[in-house]
Amino acid sequence: MSESDSRVPAATPLRPRRRAILVGASSGIGAALARRLAHEGYTLALLARRGELLQELCEEINFDHGETRAIPYVHDVTEYEAVPDLLRRIVVDLGGLDLFVYNAGVALAPGLKKFDFEKDRRTMEINLMGALAWLNPISAMFQGLKAGQIVGVSSVAGERGRVGNPSYNASKAALTCYLEGLRNRLTRYGVHVLTVKPGFVDTDMIKGAKKTFWVVPAEQAAGDIWNAIRKRKQEIYTPARWRWLMLIVRNIPSFVFRRLIF
Amino acid sequence: MTTLSVDQFASLENFGHSLRAPSYLFRPGDAEQISQVFELAKQHALTINLRGAGRSYNDAALNGGGIVLDLTGMNRILDWNPETGILRAEPGVTLQQVWQHVLPDGWWPPVVSGTMFTTLGGCLGMNIHGKNNFKMGMFGEHVLEFTALLPTGEVVTCSPQKDDDLFHAMIGGLGMLGVFTSVTLEMKRIYSGQLDVRAWNVPDLATGLEALLGGAPKNDYIVGWVDTIAGGKGLGRGQLHSANYLPAGADPDPSRTLQVAYQTLPSTFFGLVPKSSLHYFMSPFLNNPGVWAVNTAKYVLGRTRAYRQPHAAFHFLLDYIPDWELAYGRDGLIQHQSFLPKETALDAWTEMLKLSQRRGLPSYLGVTKRHRPDKFLLTHAVDGFSLAMDFKVTRGNRAGLSEMLEEFDQIVLEAGGRFYFAKNSETAPETARRFLGEETIARFREFKKRCDPENLLGSDLYRRVFG
């Protein structure tokens, strides 16, 4: 009868528990968002490749709240075939699902004068194909349930193709566009889709990167994302001022843009 | 065999719309199909919960992420003997089907709930009671025999004589030991489609409980309504209704009153508002001042009356207003029902009513009944009374209500009380341990091991309380 101790507390009418899956949770924006969602009362399934980091994060969250609010699942998003079974299991473990966040992503810059198909493929597999592997069953499920929220963490980088990392730009452009399509499909079923476009956030991803500016801590990005989830916004930039910068960037004519090195 | 995927989820709710959980929903037509779903569950390492009409106020019929067997597809009355009053039926048959089937022959189900939409499987799984618990006991006490399919694949037939331990564990066993596939019930002989009903006011809780105690032996049914908002000297004031079967010969025209057509509930209120939209008109009154006004009017206008009423109109109050629970708004309602020994009930409920009024979280409906103990393993009944209280849930009152119900549970436990698993949604595992006792729980676990060694049957309720 009794199962493992990691079982999440029961949801009751007076203690409702929203449940979320967060893919790409071990560090950066993902970890910060996990802490934030747990603080807001969510029960979480946290997914990442790096088991140790994930385990530590879950222990920290569960310790802070004095109950099980986060369960770790080691998962490589490029193992697409594993998704259906894993999703089915997580929904059992959580007892339901209200929110899905896809935050897994890598930026593998090839170097300014180099080309590297392996890196490009890896970028696409993690940033885009992994997202599709999850978003398909999630969308089907939420559509059937006529409820649910989907968050995709894309990037401002998806708005122009730049010299530094074309495949990263392409993966995020595709993700942004895919999320827009999902939104247009799912809104009529009461499912909310949020696209998040972070600028520079102080995480491992921008470590060693030059020419960064407006760098914000991951906690701030997580706060912005939480507010957007709460208000059911369609698209946000974090920090918000990137919206205006990107309006300009999107409109820089190509003959200028292709001479820029950024 | 089929693969289950998350796009097949159905979103299931409790009665009261305060909980929701996704599940793979199957509606088997026979025992063979139930076995197939057991196989499917094993393959996918999922649990199965059983669901009838879904009339539980809590998570009894939910199984988040798992499989739910909707048994309303098995709804045939298999056998009816109008000479002996013995009926055999499948678990998805509703009480409505039963009484409509047996009434014209001069019979009535011995125990019914406040709604006729419950299924026999649900009535057995939760072991329901009616307004005559003090006299007729639990629903399970009128079961002559049942057959059930256990998750092991074994088919068992139990009766009070044969395998009576399992009989008393499976009835009221929350559907966690096996699936009832047929049940044999004994009906009660009646000589009229009417009941002699008497209604009178009681000025406070003490008088109300006294009247229940004194009135029970003299009546076939007795039930009290409590004005949960009135305070001071009138704390717990309300109205009692008693009802009695008519003896043979008392009804001038039983052939008319024993017709199903005679057993109608009022179809409109004030003759104007269609019944199906009544709940919209209820909703503006479901707040503290609104309930105060309605309760006060009901009490002040309440007169001692005696009248005759069709059985269905007396019993199925909850069916008067279809979808009445929707009037409670977006976050729904919950019910807290406590069962207390007759010696401690007055003090405990006085404290609880005062507490709810002090906190500004009064119940919007209070109902008292008289009970007697029984032999079922997970029983909720005691030699005493029950008080059921409905509460409206809102975003703003959840935390306060939750704290208050925890205090309620402590008061009830200290007064030697019990709780009912079809009703309370917040019962903590520790509370269940205390009122059932370690030994009872250990015995139930033994039955679980024997009937369902792989833990194929599970529910949100079961995990919450016994997980």
XYZ file of C-alpha atoms in Angstrom:
729
model
C 0.000 0.000 0.000
C 2.596 2.480 1.032
C 4.822 3.628 -1.777
C 8.064 5.547 -1.677
C 8.554 8.510 0.620
C 9.017 10.826 -2.329
C 5.265 10.863 -2.931
C 3.876 14.349 -3.225
C 1.265 15.546 -0.730
C -2.348 14.964 -1.760
C -4.341 17.700 -3.442
C -7.603 18.507 -1.662
C -10.243 21.159 -2.375
C -8.808 23.297 0.406
C -5.176 22.580 -0.452
C -5.222 22.482 -4.209
C -1.872 21.637 -5.752
C -0.971 22.852 -9.181
C 1.470 20.514 -10.862
C 4.211 21.345 -13.319
C 6.840 19.656 -15.451
C 10.017 21.644 -15.975
C 12.401 20.340 -18.613
C 15.912 21.731 -18.290
C 15.744 22.401 -14.583
C 19.205 21.706 -13.227
C 20.704 25.181 -13.523
C 20.205 28.727 -14.754
C 16.701 29.953 -15.512
C 15.291 26.449 -15.036
C 16.557 26.060 -11.479
C 15.479 29.584 -10.567
C 12.023 28.969 -12.025
C 11.780 25.653 -10.164
C 12.453 27.434 -6.866
C 9.938 30.111 -7.744
C 7.161 27.685 -8.779
C 7.712 25.627 -5.641
C 7.421 28.817 -3.629
C 4.125 29.554 -5.409
C 2.781 26.195 -4.272
C 3.425 24.039 -7.338
C 4.385 20.400 -7.130
C 7.164 19.844 -9.640
C 8.639 17.173 -11.834
C 12.138 18.450 -12.561
C 13.906 17.020 -15.593
C 17.520 17.360 -16.647
C 20.473 15.321 -17.830
C 22.699 16.115 -14.871
C 21.321 13.906 -12.121
C 23.458 15.138 -9.289
C 22.609 18.799 -9.744
C 18.974 17.883 -10.108
C 18.988 15.796 -6.972
C 20.566 18.612 -4.988
C 18.022 21.101 -6.264
C 15.105 18.845 -5.340
C 16.511 18.241 -1.881
C 16.963 21.967 -1.376
C 13.403 22.754 -2.476
C 11.862 19.952 -0.418
C 13.875 20.943 2.631
C 12.852 24.592 2.307
C 9.161 23.738 2.166
C 9.186 20.872 4.628
C 7.418 18.542 2.169
C 7.970 16.932 -1.208
C 7.415 19.613 -3.830
C 10.001 18.521 -6.373
C 10.784 15.086 -7.787
C 13.873 14.576 -9.978
C 13.783 12.689 -13.280
C 17.060 12.228 -15.130
C 16.285 12.676 -18.789
C 18.149 13.530 -21.960
C 15.812 15.499 -24.223
C 17.336 13.907 -27.304
C 15.979 10.531 -26.204
C 12.719 11.292 -27.910
C 11.328 7.776 -27.646
C 11.506 7.918 -23.864
C 9.080 10.829 -23.656
C 5.632 9.131 -23.826
C 6.401 6.638 -21.052
C 8.105 9.219 -18.905
C 5.234 11.665 -19.300
C 2.702 8.989 -18.382
C 4.705 8.156 -15.290
C 5.103 11.769 -14.222
C 1.372 12.452 -14.496
C 0.799 9.485 -12.167
C 3.472 10.682 -9.736
C 2.083 14.226 -9.649
C -1.556 13.148 -9.845
C -2.231 15.529 -12.732
C -0.614 18.296 -14.735
C -1.359 22.007 -15.045
C 1.831 23.520 -16.425
C 4.585 22.406 -18.769
C 7.810 24.380 -19.197
C 10.398 23.602 -21.862
C 13.599 25.303 -20.846
C 16.267 22.937 -22.165
C 18.669 24.673 -24.459
C 22.300 24.938 -25.494
C 24.303 27.542 -27.373
C 27.228 25.802 -29.068
C 28.937 28.565 -31.000
C 31.092 27.128 -33.811
C 33.557 30.039 -33.775
C 33.403 33.023 -36.090
C 35.221 31.497 -39.040
C 34.304 27.869 -38.483
C 31.446 25.608 -39.470
C 30.493 22.564 -37.468
C 27.582 20.328 -38.443
C 27.854 18.223 -35.285
C 27.358 21.286 -33.112
C 24.511 22.514 -35.295
C 22.789 19.170 -35.121
C 23.186 18.995 -31.372
C 21.780 22.515 -31.027
C 18.750 21.656 -33.126
C 18.203 18.365 -31.346
C 18.211 19.881 -27.886
C 16.627 23.276 -28.505
C 14.059 22.240 -31.082
C 13.553 18.507 -31.550
C 13.510 17.860 -27.811
C 10.877 20.553 -27.480
C 8.771 18.964 -30.231
C 9.089 15.536 -28.643
C 7.559 16.936 -25.459
C 5.179 19.524 -26.849
C 3.354 17.061 -29.074
C 2.057 14.755 -26.323
C 1.659 17.676 -23.920
C -0.471 19.573 -26.434
C -2.548 16.501 -27.197
C -3.130 15.973 -23.505
C -4.007 19.584 -22.707
C -6.245 19.811 -25.769
C -8.144 16.765 -24.557
C -8.427 18.119 -21.040
C -9.364 21.594 -22.306
C -6.986 23.093 -19.776
C -3.304 23.631 -19.129
C -0.459 26.063 -19.608
C 2.585 25.649 -21.831
C 5.717 27.738 -21.522
C 8.527 27.622 -24.049
C 11.770 29.372 -23.214
C 12.976 30.660 -26.560
C 15.313 33.634 -26.935
C 15.742 37.115 -28.357
C 18.340 35.352 -30.493
C 15.530 33.836 -32.532
C 14.676 37.168 -34.104
C 17.679 37.593 -36.402
C 20.287 35.283 -37.845
C 23.643 36.526 -36.687
C 27.253 35.817 -37.528
C 28.064 34.262 -34.162
C 25.795 31.231 -34.008
C 23.389 30.675 -36.906
C 22.055 27.337 -35.701
C 21.243 28.719 -32.261
C 19.332 31.578 -33.921
C 17.590 29.131 -36.220
C 16.627 26.768 -33.372
C 15.114 29.598 -31.347
C 13.387 31.133 -34.378
C 11.824 27.766 -35.095
C 10.811 27.295 -31.468
C 9.229 30.760 -31.309
C 7.302 30.116 -34.503
C 6.245 26.641 -33.379
C 4.968 28.017 -30.079
C 2.973 30.667 -31.951
C 1.395 27.935 -34.034
C 0.580 25.934 -30.927
C -0.956 29.011 -29.335
C -3.178 29.512 -32.343
C -4.226 25.878 -32.226
C -4.749 25.547 -28.511
C -6.243 28.837 -27.355
C -9.639 27.643 -28.562
C -9.328 24.695 -26.173
C -8.589 26.903 -23.203
C -4.885 26.053 -23.243
C -2.478 28.920 -22.643
C 0.868 29.101 -24.493
C 3.575 31.506 -23.381
C 6.743 32.274 -25.333
C 9.599 33.585 -23.225
C 12.421 35.535 -24.872
C 15.227 36.136 -22.434
C 18.039 38.554 -23.220
C 21.302 38.032 -21.348
C 20.658 36.136 -18.156
C 23.473 35.408 -15.735
C 23.771 31.650 -16.304
C 26.361 29.151 -17.520
C 25.261 29.830 -21.061
C 26.780 33.305 -21.191
C 29.846 32.463 -19.131
C 32.904 33.559 -21.074
C 30.777 35.391 -23.601
C 31.996 38.868 -24.436
C 29.889 41.873 -25.290
C 27.063 41.107 -22.919
C 24.947 43.866 -21.441
C 21.788 44.285 -19.380
C 22.690 41.010 -17.693
C 20.047 40.047 -15.139
C 20.143 37.326 -12.499
C 18.243 34.121 -13.264
C 15.923 34.849 -10.338
C 14.732 38.004 -12.069
C 14.008 36.117 -15.284
C 12.155 33.466 -13.251
C 10.098 36.192 -11.578
C 9.174 37.662 -14.970
C 8.179 34.222 -16.261
C 6.059 33.527 -13.195
C 4.214 36.826 -13.601
C 3.554 36.021 -17.240
C 2.225 32.567 -16.313
C -0.023 34.111 -13.694
C -1.334 36.770 -16.074
C -1.536 34.316 -18.980
C 0.549 36.510 -21.280
C 1.387 35.305 -24.764
C 4.936 36.502 -25.153
C 7.398 38.222 -22.877
C 10.928 39.543 -23.060
C 13.004 39.323 -19.921
C 14.102 41.864 -18.906
C 11.243 43.723 -20.544
C 13.342 46.417 -22.164
C 14.570 43.921 -24.762
C 11.217 44.324 -26.475
C 12.190 47.798 -27.624
C 15.754 46.896 -28.450
C 14.565 43.977 -30.549
C 12.090 46.200 -32.350
C 15.087 48.140 -33.571
C 17.244 45.091 -34.211
C 14.500 43.438 -36.275
C 14.406 46.511 -38.484
C 18.091 46.964 -39.141
C 18.429 46.567 -42.899
C 20.411 43.581 -44.064
C 23.145 45.610 -45.759
C 23.959 47.035 -42.337
C 23.250 43.898 -40.299
C 25.587 41.668 -42.289
C 28.499 44.000 -41.608
C 27.954 43.824 -37.849
C 29.874 41.335 -35.772
C 27.405 40.409 -33.030
C -3.352 -4.786 -26.755
C -4.023 -1.072 -26.613
C -1.354 1.377 -25.591
C -2.380 4.153 -23.318
C -1.289 7.652 -24.140
C -1.923 10.908 -22.383
C -4.147 12.286 -25.161
C -6.772 9.746 -24.036
C -7.131 11.418 -20.662
C -10.595 12.399 -19.537
C -10.874 15.182 -17.010
C -12.912 13.852 -14.088
C -14.354 15.882 -11.256
C -15.751 15.162 -7.840
C -19.332 16.012 -6.988
C -19.075 19.608 -5.847
C -16.582 20.547 -8.593
C -13.809 21.309 -6.157
C -11.315 18.757 -7.532
C -10.279 17.639 -10.993
C -7.963 14.864 -12.132
C -7.031 13.380 -15.527
C -7.589 9.659 -15.986
C -7.877 6.986 -18.654
C -11.574 6.288 -18.576
C -13.003 2.868 -19.415
C -16.646 1.882 -19.397
C -16.789 -1.903 -19.290
C -19.962 -3.748 -20.166
C -19.137 -6.995 -18.377
C -16.647 -8.765 -16.126
C -14.606 -9.940 -19.115
C -13.908 -6.346 -20.123
C -12.975 -5.490 -16.534
C -10.366 -8.261 -16.630
C -8.943 -6.786 -19.817
C -8.536 -3.413 -18.150
C -6.764 -5.111 -15.239
C -4.313 -6.572 -17.762
C -3.819 -3.183 -19.357
C -3.164 -1.603 -15.969
C -0.544 -4.226 -15.173
C 1.230 -3.637 -18.478
C 1.403 0.090 -17.902
C 2.043 -0.100 -14.140
C -1.042 1.986 -13.492
C -3.657 1.792 -10.761
C -7.397 1.461 -11.333
C -10.142 3.253 -9.454
C -13.843 2.448 -9.653
C -16.422 5.104 -10.371
C -20.183 4.959 -10.382
C -22.247 8.105 -10.597
C -19.406 10.265 -9.284
C -21.507 11.621 -6.412
C -18.817 11.598 -3.756
C -17.991 15.022 -2.389
C -14.288 14.184 -2.270
C -11.627 12.306 -4.199
C -13.157 8.829 -3.768
C -13.887 8.389 -7.481
C -10.741 10.094 -8.800
C -7.402 8.595 -9.745
C -5.052 11.269 -11.070
C -2.935 9.921 -13.915
C -4.333 6.419 -13.562
C -7.231 4.379 -14.892
C -10.845 4.890 -13.900
C -13.437 2.191 -14.519
C -16.774 3.853 -15.063
C -19.205 1.118 -14.071
C -22.363 2.901 -15.185
C -22.245 0.747 -18.324
C -23.093 -2.323 -16.253
C -26.594 -1.183 -15.466
C -28.896 -4.152 -15.890
C -31.373 -5.369 -13.340
C -30.733 -9.091 -13.578
C -33.536 -10.503 -11.539
C -36.558 -9.255 -9.609
C -38.937 -11.306 -7.553
C -42.024 -9.293 -6.567
C -43.104 -12.078 -4.220
C -39.987 -12.088 -2.045
C -38.771 -8.554 -2.731
C -35.328 -9.803 -3.724
C -33.506 -8.002 -6.493
C -30.264 -8.855 -8.218
C -28.550 -6.185 -10.260
C -25.277 -5.033 -11.763
C -23.184 -2.405 -9.965
C -23.983 0.455 -12.375
C -27.716 0.287 -11.640
C -28.821 3.476 -9.890
C -31.109 3.771 -6.901
C -33.507 5.514 -9.268
C -33.648 2.425 -11.476
C -34.150 0.249 -8.418
C -37.018 2.104 -6.807
C -38.778 2.660 -10.096
C -38.479 -1.050 -10.800
C -39.807 -2.297 -7.463
C -42.307 0.375 -6.392
C -45.268 -0.728 -8.544
C -45.044 -4.141 -6.865
C -45.223 -2.515 -3.432
C -41.546 -2.445 -2.453
C -38.980 0.231 -1.683
C -35.182 0.123 -1.167
C -34.631 -0.210 2.591
C -31.809 2.352 2.604
C -31.446 5.265 0.189
C -29.175 8.293 -0.026
C -30.317 11.904 -0.387
C -29.957 11.564 -4.145
C -31.322 8.783 -6.326
C -28.527 9.046 -8.875
C -26.016 6.992 -6.891
C -25.140 3.532 -8.221
C -25.367 0.281 -6.297
C -21.607 -0.176 -6.675
C -21.048 3.234 -5.146
C -23.586 2.582 -2.390
C -21.733 -0.633 -1.542
C -18.220 0.734 -1.866
C -19.001 3.597 0.499
C -21.676 1.740 2.459
C -24.164 4.572 2.421
C -26.827 5.278 5.005
C -30.157 7.039 4.942
C -32.433 8.943 7.240
C -33.313 5.630 8.895
C -29.820 4.520 9.894
C -30.913 4.098 13.530
C -33.464 1.526 12.433
C -32.334 -0.105 9.203
C -28.591 0.368 9.524
C -26.287 0.604 6.548
C -27.011 -0.162 2.922
C -24.750 -3.203 3.313
C -27.028 -4.704 5.926
C -29.598 -5.390 3.212
C -27.210 -7.124 0.858
C -27.980 -10.832 0.835
C -25.052 -11.640 -1.401
C -22.656 -10.120 -3.867
C -20.237 -11.379 -6.457
C -17.018 -9.557 -7.083
C -14.030 -9.822 -9.366
C -10.785 -9.482 -7.458
C -7.641 -8.064 -9.078
C -6.123 -11.542 -8.686
C -8.653 -12.732 -11.245
C -10.562 -14.657 -8.604
C -14.351 -14.341 -8.572
C -15.792 -14.347 -5.059
C -19.329 -14.670 -3.783
C -19.856 -13.294 -0.297
C -22.789 -13.037 2.053
C -23.250 -12.507 5.771
C -23.069 -16.298 6.030
C -20.379 -17.096 3.477
C -16.964 -15.451 3.751
C -18.498 -12.872 6.033
C -15.147 -11.290 6.952
C -14.570 -10.325 3.366
C -18.232 -9.363 3.072
C -17.841 -6.815 5.859
C -14.533 -5.539 4.501
C -15.525 -5.155 0.860
C -18.728 -3.316 1.674
C -17.450 0.069 2.707
C -14.030 -0.938 1.390
C -13.787 2.126 -0.869
C -13.616 -0.101 -3.948
C -10.060 -1.031 -3.036
C -10.491 -4.789 -2.730
C -12.367 -5.756 -5.853
C -15.084 -4.908 -8.350
C -18.661 -5.801 -7.466
C -20.180 -7.483 -10.493
C -23.603 -8.236 -9.091
C -25.444 -7.594 -5.878
C -28.511 -9.195 -4.369
C -30.630 -6.893 -2.238
C -33.683 -7.325 -0.126
C -36.344 -4.640 -0.544
C -38.762 -3.359 2.058
C -42.477 -4.083 1.677
C -44.640 -0.941 1.581
C -48.387 -0.458 1.342
C -48.500 3.024 -0.065
C -46.455 5.354 -2.229
C -46.827 7.959 0.463
C -45.188 8.614 3.782
C -46.741 10.262 6.804
C -44.461 13.220 7.344
C -44.319 15.531 10.311
C -42.264 18.714 10.511
C -41.601 20.854 13.544
C -39.158 23.485 14.743
C -36.585 22.981 17.477
C -35.242 26.096 19.242
C -31.647 24.943 19.760
C -29.179 22.109 19.226
C -29.835 20.410 22.577
C -33.558 20.209 21.885
C -32.874 19.038 18.331
C -30.623 16.174 19.401
C -33.002 15.275 22.213
C -35.846 15.099 19.712
C -33.783 12.948 17.329
C -32.963 10.586 20.165
C -36.502 10.423 21.452
C -38.111 10.414 18.013
C -35.970 7.740 16.424
C -37.532 4.668 18.033
C -41.017 5.887 17.194
C -40.444 6.686 13.540
C -39.273 5.000 10.379
C -37.244 8.041 9.336
C -36.065 11.126 11.136
C -33.766 13.923 10.005
C -32.924 17.406 11.210
C -32.067 20.595 9.421
C -29.796 22.932 11.356
C -29.746 26.693 10.931
C -25.959 26.849 11.084
C -25.895 30.633 11.080
C -28.108 31.341 14.092
C -26.063 32.105 17.201
C -26.617 32.799 20.884
C -29.548 31.043 22.478
C -30.702 29.812 19.088
C -27.407 28.075 18.294
C -28.170 24.924 16.379
C -31.876 25.663 16.083
C -33.654 24.103 13.168
C -36.381 21.876 11.913
C -37.016 18.167 12.257
C -38.771 15.935 9.796
C -39.999 12.506 10.723
C -41.655 10.094 8.330
C -43.471 6.800 8.617
C -44.613 4.149 6.208
C -48.351 3.876 5.944
C -49.692 0.633 7.388
C -51.709 -1.633 5.100
C -55.108 -0.136 4.451
C -54.206 3.426 5.414
C -53.826 4.591 1.838
C -57.240 4.827 0.152
C -55.727 4.272 -3.280
C -52.329 2.558 -3.136
C -52.545 1.484 -6.766
C -52.266 5.164 -7.664
C -49.561 6.229 -5.180
C -47.423 3.185 -5.946
C -47.081 4.308 -9.549
C -43.764 5.824 -10.598
C -45.666 8.717 -12.149
C -47.021 9.669 -8.738
C -43.535 9.908 -7.250
C -42.676 13.253 -8.779
C -40.507 15.934 -7.311
C -41.894 19.449 -7.713
C -40.917 20.452 -11.248
C -40.986 24.198 -10.786
C -40.634 26.527 -7.856
C -43.197 29.302 -7.708
C -44.531 27.835 -10.934
C -42.376 30.112 -13.031
C -38.724 29.234 -12.991
C -37.857 26.102 -14.932
C -36.204 23.621 -12.611
C -33.127 23.235 -14.759
C -32.160 26.882 -14.339
C -32.980 27.117 -10.647
C -29.371 26.870 -9.585
C -28.712 30.244 -11.216
C -31.282 31.723 -8.853
C -29.731 29.994 -5.864
C -26.281 31.329 -6.415
C -26.899 34.987 -5.292
C -28.010 33.617 -1.909
C -24.940 31.505 -1.326
C -23.060 33.980 0.837
C -23.232 34.757 4.550
C -26.047 37.356 4.445
C -27.968 35.377 1.813
C -27.898 32.139 3.789
C -28.733 34.066 6.955
C -31.840 35.470 5.248
C -32.928 32.125 3.811
C -32.298 30.230 7.063
C -34.041 32.813 9.198
C -37.068 32.841 6.911
C -37.152 29.043 6.875
C -36.981 28.890 10.657
C -39.364 31.743 11.430
C -41.944 30.564 8.907
C -41.536 26.956 9.996
C -44.764 25.589 11.485
C -45.581 22.243 12.944
C -47.161 20.405 10.090
C -48.276 16.917 9.265
C -48.794 15.840 5.693
C -48.423 12.982 3.284
C -45.653 13.019 0.729
C -44.466 10.631 -2.006
C -41.387 8.616 -0.995
C -39.213 10.164 -3.693
C -40.102 13.702 -2.628
C -39.208 12.950 0.993
C -35.946 11.130 0.286
C -34.376 12.807 -2.679
C -34.201 16.406 -1.532
C -30.861 16.793 -3.262
C -32.492 16.103 -6.618
C -35.070 18.891 -6.344
C -32.739 21.349 -7.997
C -30.708 19.747 -10.777
C -27.026 20.687 -10.661
C -27.576 22.618 -7.434
C -23.908 22.218 -6.628
C -23.091 24.563 -9.520
C -24.677 27.386 -7.531
C -21.640 27.244 -5.264
C -19.585 28.847 -7.995
C -16.228 28.226 -9.570
C -14.418 26.662 -6.643
C -17.295 24.439 -5.637
C -18.248 23.090 -2.267
C -17.065 20.585 0.294
C -18.839 18.725 3.036
C -17.667 17.933 6.542
C -19.620 15.169 8.211
C -18.837 13.948 11.699
C -20.363 11.069 13.648
C -20.411 11.426 17.410
C -21.538 9.271 20.322
C -24.792 10.546 21.750
C -23.061 11.515 25.005
C -20.527 13.890 23.467
C -22.301 15.208 20.381
C -23.926 18.264 21.919
C -20.768 19.757 23.396
C -18.597 18.998 20.399
C -20.996 20.422 17.827
C -21.768 23.445 19.972
C -18.060 24.164 19.969
C -17.797 23.591 16.215
C -20.788 25.767 15.344
C -19.469 28.564 17.541
C -16.038 28.225 16.014
C -17.381 28.485 12.464
C -19.446 31.541 13.341
C -16.562 33.227 15.161
C -14.340 32.709 12.143
C -16.991 34.060 9.780
C -16.988 30.725 7.926
C -20.435 29.323 8.691
C -21.692 26.248 6.942
C -24.471 26.930 4.429
C -26.344 23.715 5.126
C -26.410 21.581 8.227
C -28.125 18.193 8.544
C -28.357 15.924 11.581
C -29.255 12.241 11.703
C -29.470 9.444 14.244
C -27.196 6.416 13.832
C -26.407 3.000 15.210
C -23.161 1.018 15.120
C -22.580 -1.882 12.715
C -20.127 -4.656 11.877
C -18.488 -3.249 8.746
C -14.720 -2.928 8.952
C -14.284 0.689 7.829
C -17.618 1.872 9.169
C -18.391 5.482 9.981
C -21.429 4.911 12.171
C -21.645 5.172 15.960
C -24.387 4.955 18.550
C -25.156 8.616 18.304
C -25.670 11.288 15.700
C -24.118 12.776 12.605
C -23.848 16.373 11.559
C -23.135 17.124 7.908
C -22.121 20.651 7.007
C -21.666 22.055 3.501
C -19.131 24.808 2.968
C -18.644 27.023 -0.021
C -15.023 27.080 -1.198
C -13.573 30.328 -2.484
C -10.047 31.423 -3.318
C -10.073 33.649 -0.281
C -11.411 31.220 2.312
C -9.407 28.057 1.568
C -6.668 28.625 4.119
C -9.132 29.617 6.847
C -11.487 26.732 6.106
C -8.622 24.296 6.067
C -7.425 25.417 9.500
C -10.959 25.307 10.829
C -11.649 21.793 9.569
C -8.420 20.638 11.197
C -9.775 22.001 14.479
C -13.117 20.313 13.770
C -11.358 16.984 13.281
C -9.505 17.369 16.566
C -12.728 18.167 18.408
C -14.451 15.156 16.853
C -11.554 12.809 17.606
C -11.403 13.922 21.219
C -15.137 13.348 21.518
C -14.695 9.786 20.240
C -16.186 10.486 16.819
C -15.768 9.105 13.334
C -15.802 10.316 9.726
C -17.299 9.187 6.459
C -15.027 8.537 3.480
C -17.631 9.477 0.867
C -17.879 12.977 2.256
C -14.891 14.560 3.974
C -12.184 15.706 1.620
C -9.585 16.860 4.129
C -9.281 13.876 6.494
C -5.602 13.420 7.310
C -3.981 9.953 7.520
C -3.356 10.525 11.224
C -7.055 11.297 11.765
C -8.063 8.072 10.016
C -5.583 6.112 12.115
C -7.027 7.551 15.274
C -10.695 6.955 14.596
C -10.354 3.588 12.870
C -7.591 2.287 15.110
C -4.310 0.652 14.067
C -5.813 -2.791 14.330
C -8.650 -2.061 11.915
C -6.265 -0.561 9.400
C -3.935 -3.542 9.736
C -6.853 -5.873 9.097
C -7.876 -3.898 6.034
C -4.310 -4.101 4.758
C -4.432 -7.868 5.179
C -7.572 -7.983 3.036
C -5.839 -5.737 0.533
C -2.899 -8.120 0.394
C -5.181 -11.099 -0.073
C -7.474 -9.548 -2.708
C -5.114 -7.173 -4.463
C -1.504 -8.196 -3.832
C -0.204 -6.076 -6.719
C -2.013 -2.935 -5.555
C -3.845 -2.597 -8.844
C -6.733 -0.807 -7.209
C -5.964 2.703 -6.062
C -7.640 6.058 -5.762
C -6.764 9.600 -4.815
C -8.757 9.060 -1.627
C -6.985 5.836 -0.745
C -3.519 7.304 -1.311
C -4.431 10.441 0.610
C -5.691 8.621 3.680
C -3.943 5.249 3.657
C -0.965 5.885 1.339
